[in-house]
Coordinates of C-alpha atoms in Angstrom, one line a residue:
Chain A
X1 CA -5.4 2.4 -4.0
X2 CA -8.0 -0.2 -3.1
X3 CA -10.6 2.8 -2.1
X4 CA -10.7 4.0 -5.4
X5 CA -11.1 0.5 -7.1
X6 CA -13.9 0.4 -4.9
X7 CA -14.8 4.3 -6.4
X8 CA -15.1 2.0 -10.2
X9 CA -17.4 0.0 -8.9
X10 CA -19.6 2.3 -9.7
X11 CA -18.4 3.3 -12.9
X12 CA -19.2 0.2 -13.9
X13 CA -23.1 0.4 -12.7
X14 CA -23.1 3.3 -14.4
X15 CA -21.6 2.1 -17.6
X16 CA -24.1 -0.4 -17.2
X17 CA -27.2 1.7 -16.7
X18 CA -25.9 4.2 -19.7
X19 CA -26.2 1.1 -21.9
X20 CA -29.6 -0.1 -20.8
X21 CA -31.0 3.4 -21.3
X22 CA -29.2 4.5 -24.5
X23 CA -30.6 0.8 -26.5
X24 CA -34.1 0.2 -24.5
X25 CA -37.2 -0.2 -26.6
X26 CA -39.5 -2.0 -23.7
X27 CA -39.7 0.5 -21.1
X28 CA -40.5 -2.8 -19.2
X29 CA -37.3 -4.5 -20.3
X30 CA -35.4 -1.2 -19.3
X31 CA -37.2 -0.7 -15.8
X32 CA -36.6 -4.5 -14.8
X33 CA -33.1 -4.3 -15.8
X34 CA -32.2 -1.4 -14.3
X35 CA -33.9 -2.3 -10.7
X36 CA -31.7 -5.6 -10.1
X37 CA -28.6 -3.7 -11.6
X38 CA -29.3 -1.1 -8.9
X39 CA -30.7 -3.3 -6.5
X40 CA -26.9 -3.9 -6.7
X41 CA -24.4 -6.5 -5.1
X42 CA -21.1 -5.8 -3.5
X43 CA -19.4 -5.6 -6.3
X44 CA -17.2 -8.2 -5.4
X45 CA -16.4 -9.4 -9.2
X46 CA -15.6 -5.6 -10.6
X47 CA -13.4 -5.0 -8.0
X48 CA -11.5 -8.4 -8.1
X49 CA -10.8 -7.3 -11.5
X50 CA -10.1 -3.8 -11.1
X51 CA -7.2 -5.2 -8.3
X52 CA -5.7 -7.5 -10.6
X53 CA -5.6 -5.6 -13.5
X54 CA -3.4 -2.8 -10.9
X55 CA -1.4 -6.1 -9.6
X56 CA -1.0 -6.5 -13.5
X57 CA 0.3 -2.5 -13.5
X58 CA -2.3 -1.9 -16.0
X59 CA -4.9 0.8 -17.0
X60 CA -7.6 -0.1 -14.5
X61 CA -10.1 2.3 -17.4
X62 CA -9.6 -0.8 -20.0
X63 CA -11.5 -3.2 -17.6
X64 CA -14.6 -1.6 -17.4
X65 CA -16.4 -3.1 -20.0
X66 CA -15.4 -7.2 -19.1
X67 CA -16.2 -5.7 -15.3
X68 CA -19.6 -4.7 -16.3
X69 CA -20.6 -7.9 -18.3
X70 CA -19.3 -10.2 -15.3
X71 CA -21.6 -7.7 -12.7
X72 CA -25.0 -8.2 -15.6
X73 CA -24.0 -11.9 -15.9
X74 CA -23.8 -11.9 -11.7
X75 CA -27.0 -10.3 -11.6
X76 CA -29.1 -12.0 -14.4
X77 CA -28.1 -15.1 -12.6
X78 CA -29.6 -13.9 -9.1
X79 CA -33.0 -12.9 -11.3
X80 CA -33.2 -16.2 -12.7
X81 CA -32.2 -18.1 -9.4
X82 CA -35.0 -16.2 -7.7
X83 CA -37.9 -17.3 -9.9
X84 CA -40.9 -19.3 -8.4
X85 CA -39.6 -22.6 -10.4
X86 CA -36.0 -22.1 -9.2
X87 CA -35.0 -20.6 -5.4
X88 CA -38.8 -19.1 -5.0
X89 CA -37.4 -15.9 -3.3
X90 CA -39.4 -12.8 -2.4
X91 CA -35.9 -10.9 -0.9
X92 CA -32.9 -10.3 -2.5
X93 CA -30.4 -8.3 -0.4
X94 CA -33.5 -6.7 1.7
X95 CA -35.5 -5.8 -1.6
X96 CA -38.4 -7.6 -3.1
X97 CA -36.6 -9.9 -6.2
X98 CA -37.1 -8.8 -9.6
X99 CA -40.5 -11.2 -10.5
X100 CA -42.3 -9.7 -7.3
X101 CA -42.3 -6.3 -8.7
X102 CA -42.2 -6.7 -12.5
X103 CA -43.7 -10.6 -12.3
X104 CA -42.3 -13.6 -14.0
X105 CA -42.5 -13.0 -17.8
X106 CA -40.7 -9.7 -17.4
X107 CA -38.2 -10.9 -14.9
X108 CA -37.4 -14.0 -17.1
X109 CA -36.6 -11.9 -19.9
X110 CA -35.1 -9.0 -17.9
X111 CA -32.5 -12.1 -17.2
X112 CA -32.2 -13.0 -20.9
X113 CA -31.0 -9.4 -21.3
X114 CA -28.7 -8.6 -19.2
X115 CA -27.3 -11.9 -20.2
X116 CA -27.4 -11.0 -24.1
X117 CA -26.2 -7.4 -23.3
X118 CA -23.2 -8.1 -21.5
X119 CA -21.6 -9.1 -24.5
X120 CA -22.9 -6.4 -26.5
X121 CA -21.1 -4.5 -23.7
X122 CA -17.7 -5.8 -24.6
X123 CA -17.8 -6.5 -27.8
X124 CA -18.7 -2.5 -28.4
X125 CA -15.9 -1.3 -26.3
X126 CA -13.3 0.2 -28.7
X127 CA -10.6 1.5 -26.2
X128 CA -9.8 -2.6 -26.7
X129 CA -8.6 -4.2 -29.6
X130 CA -10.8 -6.6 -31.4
X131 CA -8.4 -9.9 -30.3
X132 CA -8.5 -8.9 -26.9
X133 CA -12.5 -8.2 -26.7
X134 CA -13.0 -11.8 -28.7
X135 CA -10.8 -13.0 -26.4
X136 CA -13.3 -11.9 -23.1
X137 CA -15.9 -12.9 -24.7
X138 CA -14.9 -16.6 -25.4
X139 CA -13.5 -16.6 -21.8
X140 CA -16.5 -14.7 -19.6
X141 CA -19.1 -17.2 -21.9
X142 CA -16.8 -20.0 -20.9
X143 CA -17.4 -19.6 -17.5
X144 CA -20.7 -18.3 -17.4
X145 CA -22.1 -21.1 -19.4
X146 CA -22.5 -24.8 -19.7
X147 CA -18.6 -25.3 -18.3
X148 CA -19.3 -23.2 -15.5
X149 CA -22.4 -21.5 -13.8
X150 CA -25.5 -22.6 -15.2
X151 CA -24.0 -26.3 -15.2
X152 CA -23.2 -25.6 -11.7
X153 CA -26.5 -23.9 -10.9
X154 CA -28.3 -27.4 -12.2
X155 CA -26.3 -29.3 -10.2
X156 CA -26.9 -27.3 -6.9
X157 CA -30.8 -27.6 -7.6
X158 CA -30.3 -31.3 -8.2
X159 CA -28.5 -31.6 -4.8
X160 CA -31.2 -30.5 -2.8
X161 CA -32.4 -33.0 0.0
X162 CA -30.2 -35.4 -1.2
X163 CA -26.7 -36.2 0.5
X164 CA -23.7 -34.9 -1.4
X165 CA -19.9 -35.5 -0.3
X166 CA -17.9 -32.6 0.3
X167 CA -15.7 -33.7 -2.6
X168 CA -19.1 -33.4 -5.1
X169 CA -19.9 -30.2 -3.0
X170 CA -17.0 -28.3 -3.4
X171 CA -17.6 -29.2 -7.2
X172 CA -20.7 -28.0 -7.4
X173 CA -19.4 -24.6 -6.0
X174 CA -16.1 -24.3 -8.3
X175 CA -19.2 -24.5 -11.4
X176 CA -21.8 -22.1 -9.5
X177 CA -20.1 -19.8 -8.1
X178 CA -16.4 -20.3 -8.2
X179 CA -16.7 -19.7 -12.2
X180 CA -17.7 -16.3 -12.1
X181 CA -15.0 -15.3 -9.4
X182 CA -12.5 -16.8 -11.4
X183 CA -13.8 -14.5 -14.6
X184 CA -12.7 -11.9 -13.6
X185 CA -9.5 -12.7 -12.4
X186 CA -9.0 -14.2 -16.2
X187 CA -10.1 -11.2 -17.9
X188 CA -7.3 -9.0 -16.1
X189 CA -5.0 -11.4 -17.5
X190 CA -6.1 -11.1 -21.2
X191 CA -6.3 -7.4 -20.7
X192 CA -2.8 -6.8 -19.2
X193 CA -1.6 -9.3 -21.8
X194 CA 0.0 -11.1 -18.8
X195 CA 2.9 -13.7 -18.9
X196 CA 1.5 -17.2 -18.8
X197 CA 3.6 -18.4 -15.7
X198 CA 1.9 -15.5 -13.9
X199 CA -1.5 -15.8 -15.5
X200 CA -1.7 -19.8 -14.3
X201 CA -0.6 -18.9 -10.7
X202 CA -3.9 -16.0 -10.7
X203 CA -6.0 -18.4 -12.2
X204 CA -5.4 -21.1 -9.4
X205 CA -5.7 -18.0 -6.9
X206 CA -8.9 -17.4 -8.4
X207 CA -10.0 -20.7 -7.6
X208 CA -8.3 -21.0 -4.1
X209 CA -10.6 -17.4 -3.5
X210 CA -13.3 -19.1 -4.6
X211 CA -13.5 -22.0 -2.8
X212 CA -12.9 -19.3 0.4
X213 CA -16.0 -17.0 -0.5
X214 CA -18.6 -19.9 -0.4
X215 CA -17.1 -21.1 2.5
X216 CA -17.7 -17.5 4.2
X217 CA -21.0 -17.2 2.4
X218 CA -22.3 -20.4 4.3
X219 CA -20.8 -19.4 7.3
X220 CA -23.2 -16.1 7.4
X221 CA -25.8 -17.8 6.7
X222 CA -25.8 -19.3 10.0
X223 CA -23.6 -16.8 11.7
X224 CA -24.4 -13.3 9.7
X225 CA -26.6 -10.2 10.8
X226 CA -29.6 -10.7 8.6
X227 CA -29.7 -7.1 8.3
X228 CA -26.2 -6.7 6.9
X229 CA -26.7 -9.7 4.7
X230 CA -30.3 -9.4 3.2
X231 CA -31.1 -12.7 4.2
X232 CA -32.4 -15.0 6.8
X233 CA -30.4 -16.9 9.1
X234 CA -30.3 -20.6 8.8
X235 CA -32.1 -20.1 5.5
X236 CA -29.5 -22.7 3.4
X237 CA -30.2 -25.7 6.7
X238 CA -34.1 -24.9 6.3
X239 CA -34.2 -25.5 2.6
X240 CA -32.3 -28.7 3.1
X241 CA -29.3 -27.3 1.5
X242 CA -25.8 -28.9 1.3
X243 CA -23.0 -26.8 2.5
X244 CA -19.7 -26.5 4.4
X245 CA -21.9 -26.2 7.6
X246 CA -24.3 -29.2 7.4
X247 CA -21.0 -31.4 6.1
X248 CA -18.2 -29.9 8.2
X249 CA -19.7 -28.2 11.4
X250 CA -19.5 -24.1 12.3
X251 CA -16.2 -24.9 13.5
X252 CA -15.0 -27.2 11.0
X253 CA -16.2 -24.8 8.3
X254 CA -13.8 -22.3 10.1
X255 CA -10.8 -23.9 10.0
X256 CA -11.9 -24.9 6.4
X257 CA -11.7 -21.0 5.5
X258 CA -8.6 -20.3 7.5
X259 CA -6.9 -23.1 5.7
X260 CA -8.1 -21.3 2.0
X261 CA -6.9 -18.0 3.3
X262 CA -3.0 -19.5 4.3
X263 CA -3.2 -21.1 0.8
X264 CA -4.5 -17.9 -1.2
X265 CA -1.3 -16.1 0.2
X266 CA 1.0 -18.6 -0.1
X267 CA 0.1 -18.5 -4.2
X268 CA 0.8 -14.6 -3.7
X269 CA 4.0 -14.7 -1.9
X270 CA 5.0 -16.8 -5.1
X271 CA 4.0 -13.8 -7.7
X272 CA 5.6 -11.3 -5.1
X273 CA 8.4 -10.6 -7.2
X274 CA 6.6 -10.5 -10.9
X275 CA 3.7 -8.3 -9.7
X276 CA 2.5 -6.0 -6.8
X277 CA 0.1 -8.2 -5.0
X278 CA -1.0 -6.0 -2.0
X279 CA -4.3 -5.4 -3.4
X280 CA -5.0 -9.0 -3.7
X281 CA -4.1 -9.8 -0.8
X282 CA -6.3 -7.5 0.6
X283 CA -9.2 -9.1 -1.3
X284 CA -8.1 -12.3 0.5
X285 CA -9.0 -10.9 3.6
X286 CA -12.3 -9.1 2.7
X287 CA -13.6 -12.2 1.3
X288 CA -12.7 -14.0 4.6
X289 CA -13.8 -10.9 7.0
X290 CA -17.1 -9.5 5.0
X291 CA -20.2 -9.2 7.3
X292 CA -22.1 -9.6 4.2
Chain B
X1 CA -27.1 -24.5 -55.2
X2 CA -30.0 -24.0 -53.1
X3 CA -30.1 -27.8 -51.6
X4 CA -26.6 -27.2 -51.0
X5 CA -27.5 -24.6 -48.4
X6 CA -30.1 -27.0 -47.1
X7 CA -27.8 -29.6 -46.4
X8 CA -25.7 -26.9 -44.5
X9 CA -28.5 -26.7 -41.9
X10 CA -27.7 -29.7 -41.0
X11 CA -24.2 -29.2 -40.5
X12 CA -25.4 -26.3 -38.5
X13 CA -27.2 -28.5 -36.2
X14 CA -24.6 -31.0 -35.9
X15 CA -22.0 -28.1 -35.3
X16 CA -24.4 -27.2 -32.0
X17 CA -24.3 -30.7 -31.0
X18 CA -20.6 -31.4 -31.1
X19 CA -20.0 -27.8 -29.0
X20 CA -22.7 -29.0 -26.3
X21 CA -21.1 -32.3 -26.0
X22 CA -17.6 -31.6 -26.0
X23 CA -18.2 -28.7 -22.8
X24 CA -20.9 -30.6 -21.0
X25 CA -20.6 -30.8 -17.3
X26 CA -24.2 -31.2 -16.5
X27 CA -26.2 -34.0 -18.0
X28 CA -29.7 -32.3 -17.1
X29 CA -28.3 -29.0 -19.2
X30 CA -26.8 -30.9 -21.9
X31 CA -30.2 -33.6 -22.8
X32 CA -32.6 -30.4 -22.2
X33 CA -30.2 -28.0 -24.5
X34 CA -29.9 -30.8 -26.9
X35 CA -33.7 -31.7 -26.7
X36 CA -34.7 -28.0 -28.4
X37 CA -32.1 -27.9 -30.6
X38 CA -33.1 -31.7 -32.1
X39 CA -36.9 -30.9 -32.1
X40 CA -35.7 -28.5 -35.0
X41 CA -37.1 -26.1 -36.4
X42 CA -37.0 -25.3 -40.3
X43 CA -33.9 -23.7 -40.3
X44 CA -34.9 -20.8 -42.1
X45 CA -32.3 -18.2 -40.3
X46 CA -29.1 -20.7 -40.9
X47 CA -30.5 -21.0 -44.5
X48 CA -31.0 -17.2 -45.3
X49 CA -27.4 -16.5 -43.9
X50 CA -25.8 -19.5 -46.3
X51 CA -28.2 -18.1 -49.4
X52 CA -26.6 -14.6 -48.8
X53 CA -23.1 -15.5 -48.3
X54 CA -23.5 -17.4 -51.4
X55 CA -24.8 -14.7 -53.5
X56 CA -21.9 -12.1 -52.1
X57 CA -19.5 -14.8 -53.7
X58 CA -18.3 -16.1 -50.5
X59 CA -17.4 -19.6 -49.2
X60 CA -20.4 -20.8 -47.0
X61 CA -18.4 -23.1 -45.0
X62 CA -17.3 -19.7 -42.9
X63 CA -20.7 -19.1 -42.0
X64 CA -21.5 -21.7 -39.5
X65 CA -20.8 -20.4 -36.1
X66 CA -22.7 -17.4 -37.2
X67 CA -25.9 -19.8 -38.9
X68 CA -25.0 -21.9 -35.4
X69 CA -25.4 -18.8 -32.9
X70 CA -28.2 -17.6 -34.4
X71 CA -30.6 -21.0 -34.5
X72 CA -29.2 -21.1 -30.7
X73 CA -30.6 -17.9 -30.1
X74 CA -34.1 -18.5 -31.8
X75 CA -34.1 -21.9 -30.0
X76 CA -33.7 -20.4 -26.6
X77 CA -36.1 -17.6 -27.4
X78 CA -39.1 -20.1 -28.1
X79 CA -38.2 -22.9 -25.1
X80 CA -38.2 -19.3 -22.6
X81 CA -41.2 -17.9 -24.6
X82 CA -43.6 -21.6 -24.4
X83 CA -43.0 -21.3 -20.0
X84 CA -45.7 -20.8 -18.1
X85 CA -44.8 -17.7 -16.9
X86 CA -45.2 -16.7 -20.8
X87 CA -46.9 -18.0 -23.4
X88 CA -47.6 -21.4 -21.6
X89 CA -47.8 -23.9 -24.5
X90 CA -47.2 -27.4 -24.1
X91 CA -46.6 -28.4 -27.6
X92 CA -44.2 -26.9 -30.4
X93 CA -43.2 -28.1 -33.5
X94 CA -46.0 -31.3 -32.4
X95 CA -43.3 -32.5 -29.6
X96 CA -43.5 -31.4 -25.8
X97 CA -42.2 -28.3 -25.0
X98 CA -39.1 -28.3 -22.8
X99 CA -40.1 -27.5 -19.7
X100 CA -42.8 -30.0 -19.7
X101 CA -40.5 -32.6 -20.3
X102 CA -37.2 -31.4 -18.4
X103 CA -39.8 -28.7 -15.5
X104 CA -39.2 -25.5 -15.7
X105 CA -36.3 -24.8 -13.7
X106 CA -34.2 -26.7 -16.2
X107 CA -36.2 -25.6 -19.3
X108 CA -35.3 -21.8 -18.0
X109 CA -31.2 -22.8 -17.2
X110 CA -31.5 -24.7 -20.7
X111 CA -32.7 -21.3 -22.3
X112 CA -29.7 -19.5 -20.8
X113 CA -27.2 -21.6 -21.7
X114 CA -28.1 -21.9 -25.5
X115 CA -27.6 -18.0 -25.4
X116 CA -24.8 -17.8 -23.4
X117 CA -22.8 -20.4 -25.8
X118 CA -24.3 -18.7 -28.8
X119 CA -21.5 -15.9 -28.1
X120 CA -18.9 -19.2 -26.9
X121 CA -19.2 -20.9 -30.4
X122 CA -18.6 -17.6 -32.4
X123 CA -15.6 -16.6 -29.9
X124 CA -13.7 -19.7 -30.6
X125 CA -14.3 -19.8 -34.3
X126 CA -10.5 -19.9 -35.2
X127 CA -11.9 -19.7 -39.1
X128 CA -12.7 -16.0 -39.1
X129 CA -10.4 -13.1 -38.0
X130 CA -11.2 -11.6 -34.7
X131 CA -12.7 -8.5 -36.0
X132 CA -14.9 -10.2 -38.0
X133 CA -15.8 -12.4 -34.9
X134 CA -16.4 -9.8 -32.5
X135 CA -18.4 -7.4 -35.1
X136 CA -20.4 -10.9 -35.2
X137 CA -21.0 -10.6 -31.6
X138 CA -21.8 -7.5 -31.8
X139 CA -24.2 -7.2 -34.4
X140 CA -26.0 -10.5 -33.5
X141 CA -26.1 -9.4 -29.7
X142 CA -27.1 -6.3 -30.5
X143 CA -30.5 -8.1 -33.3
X144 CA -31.6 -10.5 -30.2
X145 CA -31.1 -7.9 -27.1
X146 CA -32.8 -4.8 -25.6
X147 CA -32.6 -3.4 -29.1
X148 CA -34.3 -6.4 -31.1
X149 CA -35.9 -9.5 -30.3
X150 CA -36.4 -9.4 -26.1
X151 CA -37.6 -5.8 -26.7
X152 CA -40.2 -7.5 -29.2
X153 CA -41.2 -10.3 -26.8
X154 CA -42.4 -7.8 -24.2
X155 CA -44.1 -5.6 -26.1
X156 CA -46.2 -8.3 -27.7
X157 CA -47.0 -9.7 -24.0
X158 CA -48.0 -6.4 -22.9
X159 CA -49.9 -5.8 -26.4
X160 CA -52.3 -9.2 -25.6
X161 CA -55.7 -8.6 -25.5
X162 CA -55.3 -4.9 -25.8
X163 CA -56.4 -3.2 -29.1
X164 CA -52.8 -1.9 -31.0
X165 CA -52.7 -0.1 -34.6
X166 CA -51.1 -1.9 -37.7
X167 CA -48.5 0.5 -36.9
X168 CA -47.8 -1.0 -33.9
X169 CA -48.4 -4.3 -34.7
X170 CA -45.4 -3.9 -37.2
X171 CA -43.0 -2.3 -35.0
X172 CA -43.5 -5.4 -32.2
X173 CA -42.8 -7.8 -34.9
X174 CA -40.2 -5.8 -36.2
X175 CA -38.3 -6.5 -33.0
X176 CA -39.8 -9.5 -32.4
X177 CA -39.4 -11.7 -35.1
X178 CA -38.0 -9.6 -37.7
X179 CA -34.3 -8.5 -36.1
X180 CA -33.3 -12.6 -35.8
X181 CA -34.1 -12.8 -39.7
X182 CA -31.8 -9.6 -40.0
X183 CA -29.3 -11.2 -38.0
X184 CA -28.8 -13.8 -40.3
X185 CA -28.0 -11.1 -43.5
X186 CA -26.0 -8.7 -41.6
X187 CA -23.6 -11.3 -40.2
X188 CA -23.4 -12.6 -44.1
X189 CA -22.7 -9.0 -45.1
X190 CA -19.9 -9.0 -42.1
X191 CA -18.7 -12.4 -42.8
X192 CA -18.6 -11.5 -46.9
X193 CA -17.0 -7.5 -45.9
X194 CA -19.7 -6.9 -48.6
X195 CA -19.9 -3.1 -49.6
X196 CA -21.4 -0.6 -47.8
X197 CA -24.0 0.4 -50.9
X198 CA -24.9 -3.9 -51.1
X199 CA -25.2 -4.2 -47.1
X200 CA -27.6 -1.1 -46.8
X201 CA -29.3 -2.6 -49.8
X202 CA -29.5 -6.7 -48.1
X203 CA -30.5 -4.8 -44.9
X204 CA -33.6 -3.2 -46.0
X205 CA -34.2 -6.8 -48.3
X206 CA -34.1 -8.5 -44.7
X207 CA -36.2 -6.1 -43.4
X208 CA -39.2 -6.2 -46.1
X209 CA -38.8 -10.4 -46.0
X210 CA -39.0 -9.9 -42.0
X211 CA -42.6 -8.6 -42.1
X212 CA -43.9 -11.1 -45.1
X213 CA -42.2 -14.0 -43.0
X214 CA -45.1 -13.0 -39.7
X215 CA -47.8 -11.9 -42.3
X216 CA -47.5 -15.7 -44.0
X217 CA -47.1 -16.4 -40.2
X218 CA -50.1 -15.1 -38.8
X219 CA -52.0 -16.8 -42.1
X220 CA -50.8 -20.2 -41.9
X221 CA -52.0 -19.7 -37.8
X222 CA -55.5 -19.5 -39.7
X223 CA -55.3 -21.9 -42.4
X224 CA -52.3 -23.9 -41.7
X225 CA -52.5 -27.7 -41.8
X226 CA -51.7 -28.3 -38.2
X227 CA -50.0 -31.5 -38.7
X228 CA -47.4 -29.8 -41.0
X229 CA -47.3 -26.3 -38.6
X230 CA -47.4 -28.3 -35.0
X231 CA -49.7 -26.1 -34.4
X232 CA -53.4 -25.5 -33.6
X233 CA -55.1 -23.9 -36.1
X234 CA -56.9 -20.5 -34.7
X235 CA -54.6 -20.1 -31.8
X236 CA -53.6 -16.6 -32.5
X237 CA -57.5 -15.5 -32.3
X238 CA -58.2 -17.6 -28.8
X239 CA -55.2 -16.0 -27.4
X240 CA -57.0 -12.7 -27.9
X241 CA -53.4 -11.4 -30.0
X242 CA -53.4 -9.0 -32.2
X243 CA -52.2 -10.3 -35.7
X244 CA -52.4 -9.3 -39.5
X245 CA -55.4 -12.0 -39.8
X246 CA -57.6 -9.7 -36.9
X247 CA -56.2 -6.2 -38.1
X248 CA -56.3 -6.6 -42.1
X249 CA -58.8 -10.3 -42.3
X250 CA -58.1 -12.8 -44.5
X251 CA -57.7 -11.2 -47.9
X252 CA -55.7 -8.1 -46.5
X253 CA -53.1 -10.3 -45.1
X254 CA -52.7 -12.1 -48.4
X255 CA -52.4 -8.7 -50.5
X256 CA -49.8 -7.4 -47.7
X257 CA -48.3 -10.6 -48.2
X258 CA -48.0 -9.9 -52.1
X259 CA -47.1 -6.6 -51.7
X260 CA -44.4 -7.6 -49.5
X261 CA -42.9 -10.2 -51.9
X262 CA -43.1 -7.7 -54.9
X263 CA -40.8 -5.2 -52.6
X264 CA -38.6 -7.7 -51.6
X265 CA -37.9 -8.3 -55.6
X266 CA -37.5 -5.5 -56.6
X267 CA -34.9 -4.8 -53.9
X268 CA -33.3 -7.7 -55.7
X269 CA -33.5 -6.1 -58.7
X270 CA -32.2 -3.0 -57.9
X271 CA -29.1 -5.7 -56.8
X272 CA -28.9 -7.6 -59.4
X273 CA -25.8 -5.8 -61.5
X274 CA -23.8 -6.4 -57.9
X275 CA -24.0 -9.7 -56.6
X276 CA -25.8 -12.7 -57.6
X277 CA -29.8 -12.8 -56.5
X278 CA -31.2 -16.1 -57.4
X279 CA -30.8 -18.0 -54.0
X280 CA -32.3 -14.7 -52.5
X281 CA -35.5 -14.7 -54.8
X282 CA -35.9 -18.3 -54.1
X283 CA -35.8 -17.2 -50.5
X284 CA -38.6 -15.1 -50.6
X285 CA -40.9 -17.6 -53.3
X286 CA -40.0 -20.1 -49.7
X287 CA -41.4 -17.6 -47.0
X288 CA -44.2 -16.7 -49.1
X289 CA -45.6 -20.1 -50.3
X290 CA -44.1 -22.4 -47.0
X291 CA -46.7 -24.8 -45.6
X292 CA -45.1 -24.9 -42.0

């Protein structure tokens, strides 16, 4: 069950390359886009959608198109982020970043597009009716946008080298990243047209799981195999950043993540008898357990 | 009638405001969002969409998310296109650009999120049905992406200082500048459900006024007055860019330019026993003969 939503992770890069090669006109556009969409990520947001739209006993085919735009959205973000006047990275999961091999013009608008595309991606996806694509689109933009990543992505930037509480912290991350893990979760339930008293319960999931991966992403950073995770170790402390480590400790941090994983199943065991949550909670433990 | 439509701009603009204050959650995104959208530009797009619905007989008010997405769009488009990493201007319109006032990092998040909301304001537009929203999405999405305008804005980088054909030269622009002054028609034409035999028609109207909007461009860039185009005059030729002025000289540009106006009539004309063509003829007497 969960090895073939992993199997539509691909799917959905390749639903996603099929559109940037049937539309391009800039074979520069169309090369840049392509690398970081190939350059690829875990996957993490597709298949958090593809396992609730199964909790949700629904056609895990109809999600393709809200799973691809999350994944562009995902990775124009990292693009951007990686820029010389934002993050200043070279590497990007053990690959030079976009602006290193195409430079900065090209890898700012490479960004733009994937961006723009993803809702052409959705919004031409006819195996959904035209409430439920307006629908994604309104909800994905919602959470990509000014109420949730790139706010959250100013904020972060802003919080460099300055003390934060763990209060504004975990605000920062429920904009930057927690928005775009919740997406997903909220797109399953506009697609399996889901009960509202089981909708809110995902949604607070979503955040709960959110609140859990950034937790385990700082916790690599210090603790990961640079190899599995594309990055250096201790990279977040050297750049002064503010996370779960520098405010609660390696061990604090732990108990911090334990404590979201107890509370991610305890939302589940209260939708056990209106859906089938074993996939889910599965997630819950390899966003807790991942090595990278 | 037409003055009407001008005062609709501002509505337009005030529309953008009220959506970026009511979901505002970073004050750096929201002043540097607000900053672009307040140094305003003419308002030509939002103005061509309102003159259209108006001559397909339909009420105007419907059109402002569209008109609102749209000046979004071309306001993202020129904050991302004045960054270093790109054209590097300081000035536009006679105001700093963004980045120089908010840096870059915030002048590139700023650029994202007026496209990302773009999508957010049509989406919740309770005023029009949902297929008329999403087929807005789509067709807009589909004028500024991969397949229109960010297409255009890397092939004109890569054309710099490199000799291209008149043939080429209109194709760029074609993407470039002329699919977000086709945006603004064909969402009319949606927004209206105007008849296939008038939309074809408008299309190819929106088209011919596309090119003489960048050949008066590329003239007033030679004998603009600078304090009315915020521009310096020449700048086109310093930069080394290919434009009408360098392929054609002066007087070629200016017959292209009349050429261009007497095809965009006569594609009026040809309209005339279907819908009502005044506003649309004063459209093109406005791009011909505009100062700034």
């Amino acid at each position: 069950m969960m090895k073939n939503n992993i199997s539509y992770i691909d799917k959905v890069r390749e639903n996603i390359l099929d559109h940037l090669k049937t539309y391009q006109h800039s074979e520069t556009i169309y090369n840049a886009s392509k690398y970081s969409i190939e350059a690829g990520g875990k996957g993490l947001r597709p298949l958090l959608l593809f396992t609730a739209l199964e909790a949700l006993d629904t056609d895990i085919e109809k999600g393709i198109s809200a799973a691809s735009a999350i994944e562009m959205i995902h990775t124009y973000s990292l693009i951007h982020d990686d820029l010389p006047a934002m993050d200043n990275d070279d590497l990007r999961r053990g690959k030079p970043t976009n602006h290193i091999v195409f430079g900065e013009a090209a890898a700012i608008l490479a960004g733009d597009n994937l961006l723009n595309e993803s809702f052409n991606v959705i919004a031409k996806d006819k195996n959904l009716s035209a409430e439920v694509r307006i629908k994604l689109v309104e909800t994905i933009s919602n959470r990509s946008g000014q109420s949730g990543m790139i706010s959250g992505q100013m904020l972060d930037i802003e919080a460099e080298n300055r003390k934060t509480s763990l209060e504004e912290l975990e605000s920062i991350h429920a904009y930057k990243t927690g928005a775009l893990i919740k997406a997903p979760v909220l797109s399953a339930c506009i697609i399996a047209q889901a009960a509202p008293e089981i909708s809110e319960r995902l949604e607070k999931f979503s955040e709960v799981i959110g609140v859990l991966f950034q937790i385990k992403d700082d916790i690599l950073d210090l603790e990961g195999n640079p190899e599995l995770t594309g990055k250096n170790t201790g990279s977040d402390a050297k750049k002064g950043k503010v996370t779960y480590i520098s405010e609660l400790g390696l061990n604090g941090a732990k108990e911090a993540l334990a404590k979201k994983v107890s509370e991610a199943n305890s939302i589940l065991n209260s939708l056990d008898e209106l859906i089938s949550t074993a996939g889910l909670r599965k997630i819950v433990q390899m966003f807790a357990e991942r090595d990278q």
